[in-house]
Short mmCIF file of C-alpha atoms in Angstrom, two decimals:
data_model
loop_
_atom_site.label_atom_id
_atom_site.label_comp_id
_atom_site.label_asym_id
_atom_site.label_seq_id
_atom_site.Cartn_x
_atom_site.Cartn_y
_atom_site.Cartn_z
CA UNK A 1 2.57 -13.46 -13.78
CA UNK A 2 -0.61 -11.68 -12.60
CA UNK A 3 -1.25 -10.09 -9.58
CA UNK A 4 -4.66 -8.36 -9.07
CA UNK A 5 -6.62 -7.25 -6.02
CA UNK A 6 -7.51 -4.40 -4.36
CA UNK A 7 -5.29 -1.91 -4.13
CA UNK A 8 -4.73 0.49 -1.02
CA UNK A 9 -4.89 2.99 0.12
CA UNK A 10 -7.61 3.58 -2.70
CA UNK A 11 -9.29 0.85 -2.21
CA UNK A 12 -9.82 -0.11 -5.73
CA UNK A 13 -9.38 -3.16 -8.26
CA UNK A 14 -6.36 -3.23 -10.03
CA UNK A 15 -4.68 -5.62 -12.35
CA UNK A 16 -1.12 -5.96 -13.15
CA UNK A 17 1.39 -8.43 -15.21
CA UNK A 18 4.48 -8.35 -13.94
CA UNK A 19 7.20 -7.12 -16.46
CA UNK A 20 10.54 -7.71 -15.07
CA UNK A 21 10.85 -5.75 -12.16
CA UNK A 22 7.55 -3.00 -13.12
CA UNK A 23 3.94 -3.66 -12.81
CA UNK A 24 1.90 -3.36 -16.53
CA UNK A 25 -1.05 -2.55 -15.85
CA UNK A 26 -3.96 -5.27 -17.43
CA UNK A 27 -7.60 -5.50 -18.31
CA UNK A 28 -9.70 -4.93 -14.97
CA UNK A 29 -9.88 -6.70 -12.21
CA UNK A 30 -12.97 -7.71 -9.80
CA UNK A 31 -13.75 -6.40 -5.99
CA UNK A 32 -13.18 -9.83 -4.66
CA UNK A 33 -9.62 -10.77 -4.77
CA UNK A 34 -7.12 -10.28 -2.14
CA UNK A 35 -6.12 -6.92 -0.61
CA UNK A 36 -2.91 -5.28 -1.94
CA UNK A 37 0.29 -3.23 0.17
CA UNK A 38 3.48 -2.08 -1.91
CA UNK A 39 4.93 -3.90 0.37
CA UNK A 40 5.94 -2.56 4.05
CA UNK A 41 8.47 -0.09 4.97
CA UNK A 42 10.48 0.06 7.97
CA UNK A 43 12.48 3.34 7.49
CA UNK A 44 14.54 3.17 10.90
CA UNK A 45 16.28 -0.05 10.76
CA UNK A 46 19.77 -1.03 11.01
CA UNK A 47 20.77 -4.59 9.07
CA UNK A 48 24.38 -6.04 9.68
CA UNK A 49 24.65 -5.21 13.10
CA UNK A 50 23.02 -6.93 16.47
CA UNK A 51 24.31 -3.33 18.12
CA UNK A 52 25.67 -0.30 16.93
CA UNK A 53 29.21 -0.68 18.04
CA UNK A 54 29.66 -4.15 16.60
CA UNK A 55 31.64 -4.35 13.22
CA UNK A 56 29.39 -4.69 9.99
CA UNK A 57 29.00 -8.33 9.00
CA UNK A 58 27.40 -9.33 5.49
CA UNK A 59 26.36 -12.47 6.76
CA UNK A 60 24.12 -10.69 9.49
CA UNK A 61 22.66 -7.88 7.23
CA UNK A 62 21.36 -11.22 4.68
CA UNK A 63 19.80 -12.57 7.90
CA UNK A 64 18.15 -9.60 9.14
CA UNK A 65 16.75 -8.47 5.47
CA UNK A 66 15.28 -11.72 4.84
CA UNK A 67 13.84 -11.53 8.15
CA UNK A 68 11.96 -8.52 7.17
CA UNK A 69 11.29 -9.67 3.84
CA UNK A 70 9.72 -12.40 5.39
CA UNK A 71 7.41 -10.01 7.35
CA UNK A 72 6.17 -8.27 3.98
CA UNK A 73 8.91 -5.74 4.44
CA UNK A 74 9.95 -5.10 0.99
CA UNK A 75 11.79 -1.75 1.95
CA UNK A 76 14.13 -0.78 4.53
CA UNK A 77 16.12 2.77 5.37
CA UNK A 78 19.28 2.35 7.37
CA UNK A 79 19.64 5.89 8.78
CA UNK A 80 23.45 5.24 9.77
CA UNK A 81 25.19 1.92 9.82
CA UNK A 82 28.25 0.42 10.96
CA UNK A 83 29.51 0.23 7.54
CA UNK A 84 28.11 1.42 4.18
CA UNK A 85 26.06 -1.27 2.15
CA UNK A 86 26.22 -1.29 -1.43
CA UNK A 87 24.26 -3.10 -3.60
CA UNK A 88 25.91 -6.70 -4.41
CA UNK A 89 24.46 -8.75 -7.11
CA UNK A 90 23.40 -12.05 -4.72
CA UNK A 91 21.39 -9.22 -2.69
CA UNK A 92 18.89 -8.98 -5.00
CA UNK A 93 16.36 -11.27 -3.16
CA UNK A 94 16.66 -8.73 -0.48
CA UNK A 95 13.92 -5.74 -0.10
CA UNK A 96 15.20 -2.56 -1.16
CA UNK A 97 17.76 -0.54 0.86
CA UNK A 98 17.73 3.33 1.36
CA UNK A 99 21.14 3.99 2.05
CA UNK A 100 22.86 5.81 4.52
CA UNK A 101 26.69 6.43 5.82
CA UNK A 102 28.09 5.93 8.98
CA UNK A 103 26.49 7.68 11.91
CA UNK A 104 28.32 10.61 12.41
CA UNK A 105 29.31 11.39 16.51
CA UNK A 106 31.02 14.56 17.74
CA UNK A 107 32.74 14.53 21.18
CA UNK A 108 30.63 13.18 23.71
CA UNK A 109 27.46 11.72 21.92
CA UNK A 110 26.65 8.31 20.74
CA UNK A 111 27.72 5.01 22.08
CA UNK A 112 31.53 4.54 22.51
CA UNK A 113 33.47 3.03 19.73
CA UNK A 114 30.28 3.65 17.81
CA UNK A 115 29.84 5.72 14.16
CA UNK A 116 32.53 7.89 12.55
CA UNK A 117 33.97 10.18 15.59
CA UNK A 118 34.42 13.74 14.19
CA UNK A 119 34.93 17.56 15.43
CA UNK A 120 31.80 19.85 15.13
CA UNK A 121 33.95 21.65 12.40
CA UNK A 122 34.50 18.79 10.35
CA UNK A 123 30.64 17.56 10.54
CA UNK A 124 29.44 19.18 7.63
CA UNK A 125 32.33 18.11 5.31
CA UNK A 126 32.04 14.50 6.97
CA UNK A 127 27.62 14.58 6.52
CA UNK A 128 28.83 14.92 2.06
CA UNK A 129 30.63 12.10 2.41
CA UNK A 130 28.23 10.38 3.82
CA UNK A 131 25.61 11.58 2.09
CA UNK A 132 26.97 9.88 -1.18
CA UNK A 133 24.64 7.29 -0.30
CA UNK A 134 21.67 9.25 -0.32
CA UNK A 135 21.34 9.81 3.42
CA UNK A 136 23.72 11.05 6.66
CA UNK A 137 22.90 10.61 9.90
CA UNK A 138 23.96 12.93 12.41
CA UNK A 139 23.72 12.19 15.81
CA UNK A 140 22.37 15.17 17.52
CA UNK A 141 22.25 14.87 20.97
CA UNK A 142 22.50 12.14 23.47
CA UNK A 143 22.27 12.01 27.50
CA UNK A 144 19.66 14.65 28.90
CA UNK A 145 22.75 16.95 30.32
CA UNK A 146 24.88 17.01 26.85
CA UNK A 147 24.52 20.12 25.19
CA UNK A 148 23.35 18.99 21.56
CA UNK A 149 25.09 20.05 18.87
CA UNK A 150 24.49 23.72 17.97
CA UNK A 151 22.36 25.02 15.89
CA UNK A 152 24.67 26.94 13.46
CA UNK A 153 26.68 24.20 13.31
CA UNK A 154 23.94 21.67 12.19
CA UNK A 155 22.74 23.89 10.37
CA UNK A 156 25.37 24.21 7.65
CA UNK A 157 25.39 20.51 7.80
CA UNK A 158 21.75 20.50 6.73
CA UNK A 159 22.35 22.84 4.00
CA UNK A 160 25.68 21.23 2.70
CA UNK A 161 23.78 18.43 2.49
CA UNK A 162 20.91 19.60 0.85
CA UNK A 163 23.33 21.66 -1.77
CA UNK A 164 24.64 17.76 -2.95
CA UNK A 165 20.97 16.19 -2.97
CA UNK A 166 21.05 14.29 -0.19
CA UNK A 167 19.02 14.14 2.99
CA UNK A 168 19.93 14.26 6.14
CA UNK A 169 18.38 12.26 9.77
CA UNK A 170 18.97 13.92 12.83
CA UNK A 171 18.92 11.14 16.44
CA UNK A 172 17.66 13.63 18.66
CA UNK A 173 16.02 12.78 22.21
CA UNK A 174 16.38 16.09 24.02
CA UNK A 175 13.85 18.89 24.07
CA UNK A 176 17.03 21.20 22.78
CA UNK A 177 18.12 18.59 20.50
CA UNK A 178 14.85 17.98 18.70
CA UNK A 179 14.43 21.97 18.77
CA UNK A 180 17.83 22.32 16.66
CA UNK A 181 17.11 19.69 13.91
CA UNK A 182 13.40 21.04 12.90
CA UNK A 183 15.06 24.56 12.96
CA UNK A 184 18.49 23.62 11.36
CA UNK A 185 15.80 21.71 8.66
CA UNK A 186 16.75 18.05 9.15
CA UNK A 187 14.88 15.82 6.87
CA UNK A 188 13.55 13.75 9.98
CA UNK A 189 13.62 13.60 13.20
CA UNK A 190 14.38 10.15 14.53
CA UNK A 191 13.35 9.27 18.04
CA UNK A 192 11.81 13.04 19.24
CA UNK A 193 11.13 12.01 22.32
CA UNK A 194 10.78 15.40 23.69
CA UNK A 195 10.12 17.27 20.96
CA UNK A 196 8.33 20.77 21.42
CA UNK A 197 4.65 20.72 20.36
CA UNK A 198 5.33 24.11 19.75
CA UNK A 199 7.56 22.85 16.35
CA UNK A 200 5.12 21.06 14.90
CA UNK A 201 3.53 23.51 12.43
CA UNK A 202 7.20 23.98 11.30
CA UNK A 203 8.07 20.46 10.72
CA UNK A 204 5.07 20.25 8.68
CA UNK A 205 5.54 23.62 6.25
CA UNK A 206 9.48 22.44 5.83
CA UNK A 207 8.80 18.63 5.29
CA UNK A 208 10.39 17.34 8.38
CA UNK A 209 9.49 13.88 9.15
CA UNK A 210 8.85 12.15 12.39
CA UNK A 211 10.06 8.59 13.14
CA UNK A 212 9.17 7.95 17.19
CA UNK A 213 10.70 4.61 16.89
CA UNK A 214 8.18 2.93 20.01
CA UNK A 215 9.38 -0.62 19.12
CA UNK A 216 12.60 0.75 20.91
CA UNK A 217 11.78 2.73 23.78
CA UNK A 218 9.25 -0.01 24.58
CA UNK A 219 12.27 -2.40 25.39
CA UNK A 220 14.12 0.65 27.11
CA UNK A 221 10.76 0.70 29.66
CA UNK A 222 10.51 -2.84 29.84
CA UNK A 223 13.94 -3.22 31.55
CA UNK A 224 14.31 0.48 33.07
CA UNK A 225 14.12 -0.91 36.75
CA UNK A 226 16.06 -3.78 36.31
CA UNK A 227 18.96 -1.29 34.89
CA UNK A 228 21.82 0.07 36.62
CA UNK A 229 21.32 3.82 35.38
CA UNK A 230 20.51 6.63 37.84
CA UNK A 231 17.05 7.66 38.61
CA UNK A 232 17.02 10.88 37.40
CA UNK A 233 17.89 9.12 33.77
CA UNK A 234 15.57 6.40 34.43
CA UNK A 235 12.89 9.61 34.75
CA UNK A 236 13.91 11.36 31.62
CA UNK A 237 13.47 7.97 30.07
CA UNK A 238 9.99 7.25 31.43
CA UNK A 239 8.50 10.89 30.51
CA UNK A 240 9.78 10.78 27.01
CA UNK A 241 7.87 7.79 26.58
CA UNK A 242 4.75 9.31 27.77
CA UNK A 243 5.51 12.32 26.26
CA UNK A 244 5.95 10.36 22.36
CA UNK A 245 2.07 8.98 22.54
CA UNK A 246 0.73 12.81 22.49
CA UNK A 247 3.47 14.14 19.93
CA UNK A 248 2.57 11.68 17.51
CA UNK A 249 -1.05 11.95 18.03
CA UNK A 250 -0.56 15.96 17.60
CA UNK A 251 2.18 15.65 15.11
CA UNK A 252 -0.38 13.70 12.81
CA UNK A 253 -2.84 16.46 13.69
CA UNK A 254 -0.56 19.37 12.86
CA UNK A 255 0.57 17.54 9.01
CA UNK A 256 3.25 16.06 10.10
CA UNK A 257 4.55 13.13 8.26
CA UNK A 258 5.25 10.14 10.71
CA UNK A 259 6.61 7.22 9.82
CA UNK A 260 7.37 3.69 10.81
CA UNK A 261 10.66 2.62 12.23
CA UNK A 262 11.81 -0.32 14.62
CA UNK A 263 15.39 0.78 15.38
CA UNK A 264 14.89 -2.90 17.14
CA UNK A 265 15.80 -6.31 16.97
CA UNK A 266 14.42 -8.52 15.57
CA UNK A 267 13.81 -7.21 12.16
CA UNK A 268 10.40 -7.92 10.34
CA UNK A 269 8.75 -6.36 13.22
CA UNK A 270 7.15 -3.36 11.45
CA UNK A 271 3.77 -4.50 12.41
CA UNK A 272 4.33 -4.21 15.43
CA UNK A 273 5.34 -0.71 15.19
CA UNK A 274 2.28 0.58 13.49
CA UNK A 275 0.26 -0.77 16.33
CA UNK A 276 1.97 1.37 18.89
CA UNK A 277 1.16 4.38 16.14
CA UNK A 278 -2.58 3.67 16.46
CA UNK A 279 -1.83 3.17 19.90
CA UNK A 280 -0.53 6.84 19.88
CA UNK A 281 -3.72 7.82 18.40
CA UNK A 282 -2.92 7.88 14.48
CA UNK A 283 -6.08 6.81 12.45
CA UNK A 284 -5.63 2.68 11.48
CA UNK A 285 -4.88 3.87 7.63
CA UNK A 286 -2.65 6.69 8.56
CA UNK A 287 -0.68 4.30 10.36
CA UNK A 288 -0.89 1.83 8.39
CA UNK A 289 0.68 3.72 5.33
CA UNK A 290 3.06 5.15 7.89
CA UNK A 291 4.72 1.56 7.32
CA UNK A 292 3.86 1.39 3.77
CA UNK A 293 2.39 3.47 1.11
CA UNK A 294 3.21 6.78 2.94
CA UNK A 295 6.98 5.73 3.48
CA UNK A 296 7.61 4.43 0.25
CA UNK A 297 6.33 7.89 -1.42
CA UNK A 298 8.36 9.66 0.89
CA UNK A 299 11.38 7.61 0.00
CA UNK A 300 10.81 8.28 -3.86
CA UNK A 301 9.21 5.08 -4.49
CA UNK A 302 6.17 4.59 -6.41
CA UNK A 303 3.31 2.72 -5.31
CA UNK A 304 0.60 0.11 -6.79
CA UNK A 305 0.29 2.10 -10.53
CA UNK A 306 1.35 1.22 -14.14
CA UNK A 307 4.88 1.36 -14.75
CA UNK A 308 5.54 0.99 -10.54
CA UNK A 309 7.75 -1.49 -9.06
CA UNK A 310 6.57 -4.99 -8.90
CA UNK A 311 6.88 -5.42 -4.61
CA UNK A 312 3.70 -6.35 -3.79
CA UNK A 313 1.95 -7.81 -0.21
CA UNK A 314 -1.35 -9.29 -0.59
CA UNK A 315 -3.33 -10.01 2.29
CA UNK A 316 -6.53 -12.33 2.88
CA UNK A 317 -8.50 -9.37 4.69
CA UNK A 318 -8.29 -5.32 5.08
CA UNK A 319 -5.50 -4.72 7.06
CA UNK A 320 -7.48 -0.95 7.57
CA UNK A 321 -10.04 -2.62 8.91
CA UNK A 322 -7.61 -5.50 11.29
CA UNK A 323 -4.10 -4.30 11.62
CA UNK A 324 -3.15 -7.69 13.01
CA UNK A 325 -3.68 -9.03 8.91
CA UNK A 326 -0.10 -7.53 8.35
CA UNK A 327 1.10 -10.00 10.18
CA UNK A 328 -0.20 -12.44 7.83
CA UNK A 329 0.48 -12.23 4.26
CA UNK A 330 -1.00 -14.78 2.16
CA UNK A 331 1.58 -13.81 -0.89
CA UNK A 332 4.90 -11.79 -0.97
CA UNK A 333 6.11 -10.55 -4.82
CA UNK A 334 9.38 -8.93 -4.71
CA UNK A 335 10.97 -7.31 -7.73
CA UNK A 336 8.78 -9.57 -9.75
CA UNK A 337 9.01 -12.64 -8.27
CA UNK A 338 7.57 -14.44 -5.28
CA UNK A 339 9.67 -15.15 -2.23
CA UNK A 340 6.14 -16.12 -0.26
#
């Protein structure tokens, strides 16, 4: 099979046969075919579950992958799930899957009956273990009056982690809490919703991503008033909303990598996502490759080159120029073969 186009974010012709899994690169190509993606990337996302407390059902995580494998999503992180997922051999029509273990609660944080419940001393032992899979996630902080957990302690999670090669995510919504993963050097920073300005230049020098995860807390706003929680949380809620649209807009500006993630149902919503990061005030192909290009080089995953994977979007029109084109791809190749 050949797929050729042109290729973003370089905006030039490429042509490929597909060999196995890899793109071989071919001959040349012409400035008038279709326009190209490695595929989308929603890298807060978590298949198998309809909430975080339910148990992990196989049946569910099929549904939800093909759902965003069906939106052009070709890979998907799953920073903490309810159980891990390992690759089984009738999943390979499903997009790629960074892997993470169980989210990992201390005392007082994270839904009830939710994630792996652990002491703060056993949280860096517990973030190896879960790390096996390439990721943890540690929940660092939760309601606006919880103390986070402390910085030494995270800390020597981070590094534990780090010391095995894995990564680590940090859920942090707090001022305090997003303060004590960029200094304990989290790998990102999902949610931030009150995140320091004042951290920025840090996250940048250190590598610390950014996932705001809108798609979320624009469901949280929708149905704030309708909910039964007290006003001074319904507050904290509404300014770390307002407060997201200016961190990602200065987080961009600082050299900040932020990325695309729903943490929403239903999947294959990624699009949606990158509008609310132009929205924020992230330039169209910043955001763009937020949910794409950027997020699959930050994952370890090659793009649209010789020898690359063969998980390819192609697109009647610029998506740069149109964002709403993501939401129609005219042809979906993944690992070699098309599913659209």
């Amino acid at each position: 099979m050949r797929i050729w186009g042109i290729a973003l974010p370089a905006r030039t012709p490429v042509s490929f046969v597909v060999d196995g899994e890899r793109l071989r690169a071919s001959g040349s190509s012409t400035s008038d075919g279709p326009w190209l993606l490695p595929g989308l990337a929603d890298v807060h996302s978590h298949p198998g579950t309809e909430a975080p407390a339910d148990e992990y059902a196989h049946e569910v995580f099929r549904r939800h992958m093909l759902a965003h494998r069906a939106a052009g999503v070709l890979t998907v992180r799953s920073p903490g799930s309810a159980d891990p997922v390992r690759d089984r051999p009738d999943d390979l029509d499903l997009p790629r899957l960074a892997r993470s273990g169980q989210w990992l609660a201390t005392p007082g944080r994270f839904f009830p009956d939710a994630g792996r419940r652990i002491s703060e001393s056993e949280l860096p032992e517990a973030a190896v273990e879960e790390a096996a899979l390439g990721w943890c996630k540690v929940i660092g902080d939760w309601m606006p009056d919880d103390p986070p957990v402390p910085l030494d302690v995270l800390t020597a999670t981070v590094d534990a982690v780090h010391a095995v090669g894995g990564r680590v995510a940090v859920h942090c919504q707090t001022a305090e809490g997003c303060r004590n993963a960029v200094l304990a050097g989290a790998d990102s920073l999902e949610h931030g919703m009150h995140l320091d300005h004042s951290l920025l230049p840090r996250m940048a020098a250190q590598g610390t991503a950014l996932v705001p995860t809108f798609s979320a807390f624009a469901k949280s706003i929708e149905n704030i008033e309708a909910s039964s929680a007290d006003q001074r949380l319904k507050d904290w809620i509404r300014d770390g909303w307002e407060h997201a649209f200016p961190t990602v807009r200065a987080a961009h500006e600082a050299g900040v990598t932020v990325l695309a993630g729903t943490d929403n149902k239903p999947c294959g919503q990624v699009a949606a996502e990158i509008s609310w990061l132009v929205e924020a005030g992230m330039p169209v192909e910043a955001a763009i490759g937020a949910g794409s290009w950027t997020a699959r080089a930050w994952l370890g995953l090659p793009g649209l080159v010789d020898g690359g994977f063969a998980d390819v979007v192609a697109y009647d029109a610029d998506p740069t120029e149109d964002p709403d084109v993501l939401l129609r791809p005219k042809q979906i190749v993944l690992r070699g073969k098309v599913v659209v």
